[in-house]
C-alpha positions as a printed NumPy array, in Angstrom:
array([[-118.285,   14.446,   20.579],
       [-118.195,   17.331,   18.543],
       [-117.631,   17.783,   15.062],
       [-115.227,   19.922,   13.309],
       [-117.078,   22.878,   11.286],
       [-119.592,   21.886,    8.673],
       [-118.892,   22.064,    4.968],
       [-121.316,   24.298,    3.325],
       [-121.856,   24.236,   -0.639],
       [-119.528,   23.998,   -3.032],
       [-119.088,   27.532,   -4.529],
       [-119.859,   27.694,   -8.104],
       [-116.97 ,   28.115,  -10.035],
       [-118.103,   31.369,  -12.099],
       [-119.152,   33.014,   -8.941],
       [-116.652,   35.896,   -8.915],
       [-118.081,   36.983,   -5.443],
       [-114.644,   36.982,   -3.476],
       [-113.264,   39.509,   -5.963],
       [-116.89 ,   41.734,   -5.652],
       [-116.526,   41.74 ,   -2.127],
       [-112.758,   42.713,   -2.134],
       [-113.407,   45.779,   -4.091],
       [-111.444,   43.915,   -6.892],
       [-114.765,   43.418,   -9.279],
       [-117.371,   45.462,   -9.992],
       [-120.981,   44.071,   -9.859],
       [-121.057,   45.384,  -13.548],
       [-117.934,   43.574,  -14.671],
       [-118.918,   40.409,  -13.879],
       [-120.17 ,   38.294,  -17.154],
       [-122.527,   36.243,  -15.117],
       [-124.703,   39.07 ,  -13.669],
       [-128.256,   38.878,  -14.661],
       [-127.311,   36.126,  -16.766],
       [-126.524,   33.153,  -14.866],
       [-126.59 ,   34.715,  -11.466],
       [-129.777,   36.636,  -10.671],
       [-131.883,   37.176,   -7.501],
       [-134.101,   33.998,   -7.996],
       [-130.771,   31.772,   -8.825],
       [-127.881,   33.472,   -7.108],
       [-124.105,   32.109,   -8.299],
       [-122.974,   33.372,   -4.159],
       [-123.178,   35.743,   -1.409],
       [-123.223,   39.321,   -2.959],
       [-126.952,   38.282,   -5.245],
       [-128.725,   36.364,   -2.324],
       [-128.848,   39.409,    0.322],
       [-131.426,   42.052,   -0.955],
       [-128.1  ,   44.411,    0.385],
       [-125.46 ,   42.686,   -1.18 ],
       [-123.697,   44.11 ,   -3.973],
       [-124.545,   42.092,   -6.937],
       [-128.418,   42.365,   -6.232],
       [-128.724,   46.291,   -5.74 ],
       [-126.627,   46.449,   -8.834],
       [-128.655,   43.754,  -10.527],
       [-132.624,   45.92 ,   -8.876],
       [-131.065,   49.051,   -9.713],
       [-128.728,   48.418,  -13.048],
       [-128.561,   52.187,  -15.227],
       [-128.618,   49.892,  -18.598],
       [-130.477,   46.834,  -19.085],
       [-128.043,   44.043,  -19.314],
       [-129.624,   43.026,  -23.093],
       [-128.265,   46.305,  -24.386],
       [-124.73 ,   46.28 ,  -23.077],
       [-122.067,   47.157,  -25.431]])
């Protein structure tokens, strides 16, 4: 007897990852980045992959995220 699919983790409600992924967020606009979601404690998807959006944004950022206006 088989199963039905397995229900992964609940998705943290500030994880704006859907949007990032869509195109519909930048990795820059999101208020969690380097804040709440980092590598070490990813909010979703786009920070846990070394490739994913969120974390080459997050390695490679042009500002720090301290000094943001």
């Amino acid at each position: 007897d088989l199963a039905g699919p397995a229900e992964g983790p609940a998705e943290d409600p500030r994880c704006r990852a859907a949007e990032v992924l869509q195109g519909l967020l930048s990795p820059a606009a999101c208020p969690e980045l380097g804040r709440a979601c980092t590598p070490e404690h990813p909010l979703g998807a786009p920070m846990v992959s070394t490739e994913g959006a969120c974390a080459a944004y997050h390695r490679h950022r042009p500002v720090p995220l301290g000094r943001r206006p």
